[in-house]
PDB file of C-alpha atoms in Angstrom:
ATOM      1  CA  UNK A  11       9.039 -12.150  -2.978  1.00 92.00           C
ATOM      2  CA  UNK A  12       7.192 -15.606  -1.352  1.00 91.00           C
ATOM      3  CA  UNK A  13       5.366 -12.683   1.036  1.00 93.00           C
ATOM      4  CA  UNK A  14       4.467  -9.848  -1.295  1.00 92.00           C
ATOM      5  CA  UNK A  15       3.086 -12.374  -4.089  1.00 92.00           C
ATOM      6  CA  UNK A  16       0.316 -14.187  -1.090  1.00 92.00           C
ATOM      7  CA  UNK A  17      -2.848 -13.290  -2.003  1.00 89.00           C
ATOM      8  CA  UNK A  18      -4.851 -11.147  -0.617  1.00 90.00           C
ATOM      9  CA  UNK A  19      -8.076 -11.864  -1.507  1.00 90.00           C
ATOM     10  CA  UNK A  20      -8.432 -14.621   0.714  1.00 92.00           C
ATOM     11  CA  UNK A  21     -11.975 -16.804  -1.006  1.00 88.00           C
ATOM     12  CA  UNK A  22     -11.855 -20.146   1.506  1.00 91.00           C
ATOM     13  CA  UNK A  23     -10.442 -20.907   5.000  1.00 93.00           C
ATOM     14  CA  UNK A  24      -7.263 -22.534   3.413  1.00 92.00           C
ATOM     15  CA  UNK A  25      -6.118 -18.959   1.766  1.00 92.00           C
ATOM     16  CA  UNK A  26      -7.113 -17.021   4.807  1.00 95.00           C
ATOM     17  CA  UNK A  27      -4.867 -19.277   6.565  1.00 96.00           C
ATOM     18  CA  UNK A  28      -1.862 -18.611   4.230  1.00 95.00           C
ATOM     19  CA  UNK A  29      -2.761 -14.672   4.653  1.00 96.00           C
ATOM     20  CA  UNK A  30      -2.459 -15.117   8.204  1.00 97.00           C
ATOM     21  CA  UNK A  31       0.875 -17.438   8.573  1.00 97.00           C
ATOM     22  CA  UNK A  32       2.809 -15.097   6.341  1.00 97.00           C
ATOM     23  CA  UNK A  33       1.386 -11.961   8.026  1.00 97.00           C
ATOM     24  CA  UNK A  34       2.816 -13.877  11.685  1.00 98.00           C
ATOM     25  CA  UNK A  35       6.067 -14.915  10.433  1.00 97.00           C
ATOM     26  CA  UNK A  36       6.822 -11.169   9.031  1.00 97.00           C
ATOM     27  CA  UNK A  37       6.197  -9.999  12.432  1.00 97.00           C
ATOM     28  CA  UNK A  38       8.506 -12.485  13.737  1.00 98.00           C
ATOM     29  CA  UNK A  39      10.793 -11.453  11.539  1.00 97.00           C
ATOM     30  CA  UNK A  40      11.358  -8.174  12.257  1.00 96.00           C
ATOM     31  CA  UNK A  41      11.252  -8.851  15.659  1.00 97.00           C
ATOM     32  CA  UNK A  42      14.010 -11.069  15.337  1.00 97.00           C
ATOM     33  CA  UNK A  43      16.192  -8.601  13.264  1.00 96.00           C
ATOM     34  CA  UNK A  44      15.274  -5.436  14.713  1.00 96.00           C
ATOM     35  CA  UNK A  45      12.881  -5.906  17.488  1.00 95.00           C
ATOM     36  CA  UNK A  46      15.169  -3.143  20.210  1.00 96.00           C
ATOM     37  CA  UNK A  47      14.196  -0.782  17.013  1.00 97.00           C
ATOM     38  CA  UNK A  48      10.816  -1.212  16.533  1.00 97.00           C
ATOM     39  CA  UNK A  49       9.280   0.601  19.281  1.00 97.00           C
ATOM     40  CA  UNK A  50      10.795   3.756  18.276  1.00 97.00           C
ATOM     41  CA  UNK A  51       9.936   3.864  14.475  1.00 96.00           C
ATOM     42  CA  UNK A  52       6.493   5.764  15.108  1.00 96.00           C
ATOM     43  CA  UNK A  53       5.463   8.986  13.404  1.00 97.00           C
ATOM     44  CA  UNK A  54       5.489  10.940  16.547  1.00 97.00           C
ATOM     45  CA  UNK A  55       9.427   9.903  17.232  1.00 97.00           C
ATOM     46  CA  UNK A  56      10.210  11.283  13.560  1.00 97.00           C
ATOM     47  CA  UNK A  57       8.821  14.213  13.990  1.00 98.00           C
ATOM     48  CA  UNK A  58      10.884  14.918  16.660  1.00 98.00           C
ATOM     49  CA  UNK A  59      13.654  13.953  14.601  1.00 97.00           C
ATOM     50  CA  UNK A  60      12.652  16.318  12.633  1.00 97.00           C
ATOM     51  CA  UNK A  61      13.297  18.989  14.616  1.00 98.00           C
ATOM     52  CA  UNK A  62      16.492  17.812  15.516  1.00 98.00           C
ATOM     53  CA  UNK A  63      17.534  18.966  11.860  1.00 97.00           C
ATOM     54  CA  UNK A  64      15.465  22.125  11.612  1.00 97.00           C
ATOM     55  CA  UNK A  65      17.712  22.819  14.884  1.00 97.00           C
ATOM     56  CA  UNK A  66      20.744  21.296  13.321  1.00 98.00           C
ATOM     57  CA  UNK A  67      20.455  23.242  10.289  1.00 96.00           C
ATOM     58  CA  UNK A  68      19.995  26.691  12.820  1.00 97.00           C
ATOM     59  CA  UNK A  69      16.822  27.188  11.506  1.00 96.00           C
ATOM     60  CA  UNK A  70      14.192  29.196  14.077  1.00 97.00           C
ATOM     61  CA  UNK A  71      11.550  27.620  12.600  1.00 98.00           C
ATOM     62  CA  UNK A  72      10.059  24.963   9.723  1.00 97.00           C
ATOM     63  CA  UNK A  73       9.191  25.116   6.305  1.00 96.00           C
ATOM     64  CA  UNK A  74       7.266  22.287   5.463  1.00 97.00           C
ATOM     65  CA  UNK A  75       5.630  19.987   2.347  1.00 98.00           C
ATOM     66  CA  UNK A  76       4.298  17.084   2.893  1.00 97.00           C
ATOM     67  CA  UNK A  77       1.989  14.200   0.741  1.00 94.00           C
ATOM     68  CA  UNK A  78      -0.253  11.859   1.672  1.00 89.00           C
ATOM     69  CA  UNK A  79       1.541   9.942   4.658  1.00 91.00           C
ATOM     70  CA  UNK A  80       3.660  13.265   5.180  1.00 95.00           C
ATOM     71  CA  UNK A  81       0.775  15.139   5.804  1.00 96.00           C
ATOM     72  CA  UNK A  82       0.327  12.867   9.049  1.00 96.00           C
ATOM     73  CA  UNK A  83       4.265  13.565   9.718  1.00 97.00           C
ATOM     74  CA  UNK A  84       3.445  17.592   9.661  1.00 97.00           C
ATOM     75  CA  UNK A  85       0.378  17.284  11.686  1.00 96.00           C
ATOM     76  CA  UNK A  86       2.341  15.646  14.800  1.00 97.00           C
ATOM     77  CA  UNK A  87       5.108  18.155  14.161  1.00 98.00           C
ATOM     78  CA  UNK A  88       2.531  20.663  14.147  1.00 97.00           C
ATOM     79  CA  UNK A  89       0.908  18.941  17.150  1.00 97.00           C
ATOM     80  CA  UNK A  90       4.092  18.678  18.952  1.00 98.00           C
ATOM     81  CA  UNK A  91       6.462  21.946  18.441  1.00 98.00           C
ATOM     82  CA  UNK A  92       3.208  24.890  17.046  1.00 98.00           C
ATOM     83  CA  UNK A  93       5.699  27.843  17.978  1.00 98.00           C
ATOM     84  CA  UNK A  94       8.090  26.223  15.441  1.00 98.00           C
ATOM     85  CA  UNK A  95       6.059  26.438  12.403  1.00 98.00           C
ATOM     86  CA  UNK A  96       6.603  28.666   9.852  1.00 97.00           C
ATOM     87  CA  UNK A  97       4.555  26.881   7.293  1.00 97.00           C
ATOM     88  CA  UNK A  98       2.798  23.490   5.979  1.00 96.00           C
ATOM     89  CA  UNK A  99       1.634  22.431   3.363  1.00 97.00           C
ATOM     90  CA  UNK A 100      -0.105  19.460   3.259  1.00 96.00           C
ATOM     91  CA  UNK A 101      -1.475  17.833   0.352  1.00 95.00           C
ATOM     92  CA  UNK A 102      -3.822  14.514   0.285  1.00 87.00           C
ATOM     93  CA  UNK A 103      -4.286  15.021   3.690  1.00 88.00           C
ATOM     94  CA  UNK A 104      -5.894  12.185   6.078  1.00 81.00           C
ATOM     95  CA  UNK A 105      -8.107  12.522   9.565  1.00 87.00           C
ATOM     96  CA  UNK A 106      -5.026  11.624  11.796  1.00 88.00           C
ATOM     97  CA  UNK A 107      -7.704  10.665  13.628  1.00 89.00           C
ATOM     98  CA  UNK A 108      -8.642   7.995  11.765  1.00 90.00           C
ATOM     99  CA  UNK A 109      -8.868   4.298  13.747  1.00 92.00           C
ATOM    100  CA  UNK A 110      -6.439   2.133  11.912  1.00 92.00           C
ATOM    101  CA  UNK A 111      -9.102  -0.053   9.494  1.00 93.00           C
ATOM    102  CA  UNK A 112     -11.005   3.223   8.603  1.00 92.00           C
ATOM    103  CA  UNK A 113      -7.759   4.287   6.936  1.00 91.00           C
ATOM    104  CA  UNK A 114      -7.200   1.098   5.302  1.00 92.00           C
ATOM    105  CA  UNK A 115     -10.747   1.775   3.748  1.00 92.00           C
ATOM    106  CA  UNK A 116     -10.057   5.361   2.700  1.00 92.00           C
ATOM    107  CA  UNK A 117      -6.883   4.627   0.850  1.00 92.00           C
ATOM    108  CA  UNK A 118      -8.894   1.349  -0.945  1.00 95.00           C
ATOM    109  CA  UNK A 119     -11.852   4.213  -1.932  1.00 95.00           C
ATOM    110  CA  UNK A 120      -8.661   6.347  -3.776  1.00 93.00           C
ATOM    111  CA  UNK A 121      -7.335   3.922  -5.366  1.00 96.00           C
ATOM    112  CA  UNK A 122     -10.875   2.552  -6.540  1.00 96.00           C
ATOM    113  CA  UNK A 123     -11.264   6.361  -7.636  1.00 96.00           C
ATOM    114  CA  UNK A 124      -7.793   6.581  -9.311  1.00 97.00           C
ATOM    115  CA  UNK A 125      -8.738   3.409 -10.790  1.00 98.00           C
ATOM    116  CA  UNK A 126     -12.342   4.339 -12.707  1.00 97.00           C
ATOM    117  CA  UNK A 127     -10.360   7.680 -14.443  1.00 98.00           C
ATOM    118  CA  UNK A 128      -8.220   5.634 -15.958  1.00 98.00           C
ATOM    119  CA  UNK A 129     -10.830   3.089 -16.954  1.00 97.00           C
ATOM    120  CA  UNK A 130     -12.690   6.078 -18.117  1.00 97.00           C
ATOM    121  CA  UNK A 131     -10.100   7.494 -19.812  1.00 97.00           C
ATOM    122  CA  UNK A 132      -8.962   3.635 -21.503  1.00 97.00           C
ATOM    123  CA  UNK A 133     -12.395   3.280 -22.668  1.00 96.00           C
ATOM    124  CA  UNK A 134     -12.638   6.057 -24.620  1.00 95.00           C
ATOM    125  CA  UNK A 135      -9.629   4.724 -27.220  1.00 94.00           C
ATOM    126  CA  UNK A 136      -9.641   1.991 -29.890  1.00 93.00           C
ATOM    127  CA  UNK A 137      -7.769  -0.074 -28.537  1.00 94.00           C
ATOM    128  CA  UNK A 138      -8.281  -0.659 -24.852  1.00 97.00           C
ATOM    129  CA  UNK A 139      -7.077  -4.058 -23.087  1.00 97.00           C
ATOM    130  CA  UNK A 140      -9.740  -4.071 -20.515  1.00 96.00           C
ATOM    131  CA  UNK A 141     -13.114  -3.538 -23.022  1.00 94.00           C
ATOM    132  CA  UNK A 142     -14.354  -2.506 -26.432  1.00 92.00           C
ATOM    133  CA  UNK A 143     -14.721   1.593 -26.996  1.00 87.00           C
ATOM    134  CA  UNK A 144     -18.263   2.410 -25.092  1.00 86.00           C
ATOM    135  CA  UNK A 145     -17.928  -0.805 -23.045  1.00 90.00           C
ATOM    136  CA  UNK A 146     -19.309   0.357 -19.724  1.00 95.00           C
ATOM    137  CA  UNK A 147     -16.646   1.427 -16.873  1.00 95.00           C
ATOM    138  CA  UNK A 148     -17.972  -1.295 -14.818  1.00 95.00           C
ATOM    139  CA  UNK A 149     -17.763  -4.097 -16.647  1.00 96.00           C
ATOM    140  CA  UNK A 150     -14.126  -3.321 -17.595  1.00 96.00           C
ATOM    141  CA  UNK A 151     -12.908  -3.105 -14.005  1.00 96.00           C
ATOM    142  CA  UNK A 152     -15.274  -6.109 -13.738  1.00 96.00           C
ATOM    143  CA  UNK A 153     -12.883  -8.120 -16.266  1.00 96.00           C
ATOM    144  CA  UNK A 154      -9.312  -6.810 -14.700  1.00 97.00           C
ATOM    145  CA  UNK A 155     -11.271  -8.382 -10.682  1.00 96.00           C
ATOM    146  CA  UNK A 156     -11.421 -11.436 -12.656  1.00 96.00           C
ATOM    147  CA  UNK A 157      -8.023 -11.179 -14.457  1.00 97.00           C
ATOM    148  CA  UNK A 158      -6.655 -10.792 -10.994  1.00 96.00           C
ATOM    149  CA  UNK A 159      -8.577 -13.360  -9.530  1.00 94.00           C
ATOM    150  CA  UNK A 160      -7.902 -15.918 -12.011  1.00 95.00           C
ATOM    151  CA  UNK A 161      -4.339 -15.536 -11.824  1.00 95.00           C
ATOM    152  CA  UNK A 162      -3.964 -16.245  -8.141  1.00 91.00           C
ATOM    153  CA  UNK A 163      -4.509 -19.704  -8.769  1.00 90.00           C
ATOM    154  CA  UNK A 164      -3.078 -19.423 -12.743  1.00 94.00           C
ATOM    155  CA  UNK A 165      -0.326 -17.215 -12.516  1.00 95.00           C
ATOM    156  CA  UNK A 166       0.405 -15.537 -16.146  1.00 95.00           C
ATOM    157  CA  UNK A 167       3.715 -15.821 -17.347  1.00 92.00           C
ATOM    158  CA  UNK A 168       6.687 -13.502 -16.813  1.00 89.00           C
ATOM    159  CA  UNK A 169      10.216 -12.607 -18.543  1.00 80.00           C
ATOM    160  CA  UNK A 170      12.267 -15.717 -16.955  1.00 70.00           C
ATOM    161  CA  UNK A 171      15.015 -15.328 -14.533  1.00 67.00           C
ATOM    162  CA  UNK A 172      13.659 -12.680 -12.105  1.00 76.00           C
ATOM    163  CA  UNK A 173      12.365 -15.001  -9.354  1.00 82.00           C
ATOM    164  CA  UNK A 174       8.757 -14.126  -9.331  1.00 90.00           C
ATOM    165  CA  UNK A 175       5.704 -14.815  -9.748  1.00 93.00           C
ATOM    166  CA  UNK A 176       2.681 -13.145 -11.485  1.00 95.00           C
ATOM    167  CA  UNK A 177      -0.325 -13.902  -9.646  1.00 95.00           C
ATOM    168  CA  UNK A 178      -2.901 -11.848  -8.808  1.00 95.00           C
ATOM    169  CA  UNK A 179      -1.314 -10.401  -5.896  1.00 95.00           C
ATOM    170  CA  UNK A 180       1.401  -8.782  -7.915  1.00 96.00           C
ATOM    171  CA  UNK A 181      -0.747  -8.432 -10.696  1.00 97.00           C
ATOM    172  CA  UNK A 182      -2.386  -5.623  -8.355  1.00 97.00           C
ATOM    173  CA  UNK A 183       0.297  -3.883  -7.020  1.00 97.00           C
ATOM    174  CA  UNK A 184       1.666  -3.341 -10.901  1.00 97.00           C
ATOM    175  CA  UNK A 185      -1.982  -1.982 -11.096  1.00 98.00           C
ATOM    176  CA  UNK A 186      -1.595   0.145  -8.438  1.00 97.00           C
ATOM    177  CA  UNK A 187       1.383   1.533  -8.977  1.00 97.00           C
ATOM    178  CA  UNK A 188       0.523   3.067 -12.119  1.00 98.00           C
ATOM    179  CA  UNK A 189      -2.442   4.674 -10.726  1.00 97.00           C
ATOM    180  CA  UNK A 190      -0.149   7.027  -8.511  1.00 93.00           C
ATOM    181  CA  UNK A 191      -0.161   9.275 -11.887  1.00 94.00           C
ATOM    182  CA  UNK A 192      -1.430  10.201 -15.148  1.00 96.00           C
ATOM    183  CA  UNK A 193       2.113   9.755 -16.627  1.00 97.00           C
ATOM    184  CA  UNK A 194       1.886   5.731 -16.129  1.00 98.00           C
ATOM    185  CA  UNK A 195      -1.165   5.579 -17.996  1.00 98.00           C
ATOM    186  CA  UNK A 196       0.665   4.323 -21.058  1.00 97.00           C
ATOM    187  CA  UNK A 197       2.370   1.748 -19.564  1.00 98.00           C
ATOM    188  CA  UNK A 198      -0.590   0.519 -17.483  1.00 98.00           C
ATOM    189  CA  UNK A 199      -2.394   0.000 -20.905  1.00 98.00           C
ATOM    190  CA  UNK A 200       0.695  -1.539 -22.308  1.00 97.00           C
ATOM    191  CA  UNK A 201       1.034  -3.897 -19.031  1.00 97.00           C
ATOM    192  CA  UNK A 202      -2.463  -4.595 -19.164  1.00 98.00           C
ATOM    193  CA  UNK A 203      -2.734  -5.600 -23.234  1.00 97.00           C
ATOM    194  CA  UNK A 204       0.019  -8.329 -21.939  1.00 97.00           C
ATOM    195  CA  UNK A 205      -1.645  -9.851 -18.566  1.00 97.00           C
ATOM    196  CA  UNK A 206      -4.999 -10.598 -21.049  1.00 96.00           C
ATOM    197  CA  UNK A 207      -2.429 -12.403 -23.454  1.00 96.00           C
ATOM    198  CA  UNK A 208      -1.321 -14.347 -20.533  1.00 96.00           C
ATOM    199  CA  UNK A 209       2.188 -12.433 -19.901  1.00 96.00           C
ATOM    200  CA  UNK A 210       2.435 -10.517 -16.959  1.00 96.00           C
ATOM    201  CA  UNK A 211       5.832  -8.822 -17.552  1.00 95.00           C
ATOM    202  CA  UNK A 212       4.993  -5.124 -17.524  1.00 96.00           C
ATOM    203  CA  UNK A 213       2.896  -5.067 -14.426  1.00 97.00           C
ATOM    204  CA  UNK A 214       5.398  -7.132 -12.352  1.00 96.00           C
ATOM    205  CA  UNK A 215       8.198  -4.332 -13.599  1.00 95.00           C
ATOM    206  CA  UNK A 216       5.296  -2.072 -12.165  1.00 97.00           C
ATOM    207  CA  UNK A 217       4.725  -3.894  -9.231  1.00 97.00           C
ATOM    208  CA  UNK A 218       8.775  -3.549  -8.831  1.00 96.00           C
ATOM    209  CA  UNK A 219       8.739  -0.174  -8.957  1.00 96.00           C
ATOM    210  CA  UNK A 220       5.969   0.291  -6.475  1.00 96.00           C
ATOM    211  CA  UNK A 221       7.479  -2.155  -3.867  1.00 96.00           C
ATOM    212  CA  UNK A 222      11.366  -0.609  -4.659  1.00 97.00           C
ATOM    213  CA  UNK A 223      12.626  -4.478  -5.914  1.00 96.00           C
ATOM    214  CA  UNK A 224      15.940  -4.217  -7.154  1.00 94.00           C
ATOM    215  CA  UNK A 225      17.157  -5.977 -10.562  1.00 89.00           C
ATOM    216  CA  UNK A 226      19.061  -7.913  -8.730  1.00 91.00           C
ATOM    217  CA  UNK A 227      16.259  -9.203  -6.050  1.00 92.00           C
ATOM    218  CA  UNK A 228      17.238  -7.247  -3.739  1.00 94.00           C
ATOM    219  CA  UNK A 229      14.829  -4.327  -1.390  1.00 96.00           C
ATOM    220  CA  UNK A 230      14.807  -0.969  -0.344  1.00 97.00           C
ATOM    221  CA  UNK A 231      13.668  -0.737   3.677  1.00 95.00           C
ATOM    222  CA  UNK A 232      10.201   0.807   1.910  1.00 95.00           C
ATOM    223  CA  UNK A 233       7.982  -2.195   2.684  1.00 94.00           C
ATOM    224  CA  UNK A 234       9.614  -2.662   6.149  1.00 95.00           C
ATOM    225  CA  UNK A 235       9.264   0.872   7.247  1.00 96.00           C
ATOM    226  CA  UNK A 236       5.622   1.192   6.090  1.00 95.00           C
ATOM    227  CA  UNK A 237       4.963  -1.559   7.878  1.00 96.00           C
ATOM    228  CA  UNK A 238       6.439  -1.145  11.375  1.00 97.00           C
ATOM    229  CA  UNK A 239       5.569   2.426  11.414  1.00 96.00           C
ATOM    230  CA  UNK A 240       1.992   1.801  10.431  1.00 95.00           C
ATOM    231  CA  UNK A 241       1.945  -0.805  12.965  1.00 96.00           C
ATOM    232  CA  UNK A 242       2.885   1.599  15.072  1.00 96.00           C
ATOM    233  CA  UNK A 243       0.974   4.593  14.587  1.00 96.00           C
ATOM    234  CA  UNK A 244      -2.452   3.446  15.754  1.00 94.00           C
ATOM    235  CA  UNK A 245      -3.448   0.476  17.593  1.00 95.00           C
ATOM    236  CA  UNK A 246      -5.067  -2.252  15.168  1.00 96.00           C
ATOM    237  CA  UNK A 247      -7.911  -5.152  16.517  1.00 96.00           C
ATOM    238  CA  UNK A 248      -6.221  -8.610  17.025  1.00 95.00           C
ATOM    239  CA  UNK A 249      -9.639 -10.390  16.412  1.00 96.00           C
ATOM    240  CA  UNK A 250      -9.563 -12.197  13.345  1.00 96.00           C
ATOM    241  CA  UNK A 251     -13.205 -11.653  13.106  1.00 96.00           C
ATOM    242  CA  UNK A 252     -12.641  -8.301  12.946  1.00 96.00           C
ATOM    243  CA  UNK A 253     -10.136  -8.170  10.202  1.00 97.00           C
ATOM    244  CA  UNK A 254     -13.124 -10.530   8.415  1.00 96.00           C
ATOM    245  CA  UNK A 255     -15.737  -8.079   8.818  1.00 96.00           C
ATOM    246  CA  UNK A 256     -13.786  -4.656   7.730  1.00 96.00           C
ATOM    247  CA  UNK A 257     -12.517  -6.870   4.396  1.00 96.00           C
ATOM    248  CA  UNK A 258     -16.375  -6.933   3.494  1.00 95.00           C
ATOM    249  CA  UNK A 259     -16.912  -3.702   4.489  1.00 95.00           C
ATOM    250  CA  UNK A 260     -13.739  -2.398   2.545  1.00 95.00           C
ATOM    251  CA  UNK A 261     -15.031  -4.605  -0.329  1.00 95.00           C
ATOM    252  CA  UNK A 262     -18.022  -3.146  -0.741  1.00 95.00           C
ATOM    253  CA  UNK A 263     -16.638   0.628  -1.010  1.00 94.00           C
ATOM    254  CA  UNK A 264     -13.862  -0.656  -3.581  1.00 95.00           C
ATOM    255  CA  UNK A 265     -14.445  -3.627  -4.794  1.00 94.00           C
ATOM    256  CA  UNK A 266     -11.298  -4.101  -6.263  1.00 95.00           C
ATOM    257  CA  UNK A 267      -8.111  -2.807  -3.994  1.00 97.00           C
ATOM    258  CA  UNK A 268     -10.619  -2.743  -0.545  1.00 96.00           C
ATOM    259  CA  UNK A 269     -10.316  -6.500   0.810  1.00 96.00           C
ATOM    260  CA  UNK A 270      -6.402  -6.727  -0.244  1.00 96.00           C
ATOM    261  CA  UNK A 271      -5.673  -3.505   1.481  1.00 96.00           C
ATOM    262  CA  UNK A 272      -7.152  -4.283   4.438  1.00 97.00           C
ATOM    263  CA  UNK A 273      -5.521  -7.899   4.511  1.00 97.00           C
ATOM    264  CA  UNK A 274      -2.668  -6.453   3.447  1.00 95.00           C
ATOM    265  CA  UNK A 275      -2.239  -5.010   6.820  1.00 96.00           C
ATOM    266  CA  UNK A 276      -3.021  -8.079   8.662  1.00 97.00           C
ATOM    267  CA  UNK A 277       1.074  -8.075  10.386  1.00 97.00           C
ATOM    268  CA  UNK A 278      -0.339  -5.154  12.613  1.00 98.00           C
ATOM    269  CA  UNK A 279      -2.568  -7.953  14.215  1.00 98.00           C
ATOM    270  CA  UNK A 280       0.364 -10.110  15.252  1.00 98.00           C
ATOM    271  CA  UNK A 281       2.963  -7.379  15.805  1.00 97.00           C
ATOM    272  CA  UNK A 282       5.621  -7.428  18.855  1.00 96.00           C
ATOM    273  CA  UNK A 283       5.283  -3.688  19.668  1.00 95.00           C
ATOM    274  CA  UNK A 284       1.667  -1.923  20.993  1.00 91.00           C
TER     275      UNK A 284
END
């Protein structure tokens, strides 16, 4: 919980700094409880593993679907074993060859996208959270940046007994979640209407359901995998400076998800594996 709620929208030295201790000790971490693992969690070794079952199953060759990440999966399958393709589809594709902070910036720009249609869409009811009908699709995502912003130093409050915290960090991922599709809409609005009364509640059950948090506290592996095999996958900079500079950059393209995305990532800098 203490990791997923740091911000990451680092605005002094003394928040960068709290970006960057949790981002080492996660590293050290999961070297310490898997670290003989973690060099073979890469996208190339499951797609061998893949064909391990395609074998298993005493199939000549693969059928395959794969979204957004799994599009890189089927491309290194594809890359790796071409006579065993029967078919691919993949959807949301990605330049697998892509450098590593690039990417970061690409999936900020969707999200940013994702973001304005439902702002769009919000707008154009009565009773929007995030501006009056008309209001300008700017200065609505301009108030939920500062909703998010505010609450990483006020966090709102939540339903008691759950062990977290609202601030702007999870405030975002709630946001984020929902944007994955259409059909959260409803409940983004709804989460929304309650963060600017001050209760953060619905977006930290979204935020839950994004990050695979269990009622009782618990995790799925989801944020551990993503992160060791992203760490993996392509090599990152270890420069803080350049971590620094690509935030801007990322920033600038999406002003909203861009810098925590990118710092978000920040474990790749300090991780035990090339």
């Amino acid at each position: 919980d203490a990791f997923l709620a740091t911000s990451d929208m680092p605005a002094n030295a003394a928040q960068l700094n709290q970006v960057v201790s949790a981002s080492k000790q996660y590293a050290a971490r999961c070297q310490q409880n898997s670290g003989p693992l973690l060099r073979y969690v890469g996208t190339v070794n499951a797609a061998r593993d893949m064909d391990v079952l395609r074998a298993a199953l005493g199939q000549a060759k693969l059928t395959y679907l794969g979204k957004s990440y799994g599009t890189y999966l089927g491309a290194w399958y594809a890359q790796l074993f071409p006579h065993r393709v029967r078919a691919l589809v993949l959807d949301g594709a990605f330049d697998p060859d892509t450098p590593a902070l690039p990417d970061d910036m690409i999936q900020a720009q969707g999200f940013q996208v994702a973001l304005t249609a439902f702002t769009t869409s919000c707008l154009a009811t009565a009773d929007c959270p995030l501006g009056a009908q008309g209001s300008s699709v700017q200065a609505a995502e301009g108030r939920l940046q500062a909703l998010v912003v505010r609450a990483n130093s006020r966090p709102l409050a939540s339903h008691p007994g759950n062990g977290q915290v609202a601030d702007g960090a999870m405030l975002l991922n709630g946001v984020a979640s929902a944007l994955y599709s259409r059909s959260f809409w409803p409940d983004l609005k709804i989460g929304l209407a309650g963060a600017t009364h001050g209760d953060g509640s619905v977006l930290l059950q979204l935020a839950d359901l994004l990050l695979e948090r269990n009622p009782d506290g618990t995790y799925s592996n989801l944020v551990d995998a993503d992160t060791a095999i992203s760490c993996l996958d392509r090599p990152f900079p270890r420069s803080l400076a350049a971590w620094q500079a690509a935030a801007r950059q990322a920033a600038q393209a999406a002003p909203l998800f861009g810098a925590p995305i990118v710092w978000g990532n920040l474990t790749c800098a300090y991780w035990p594996v090339p």
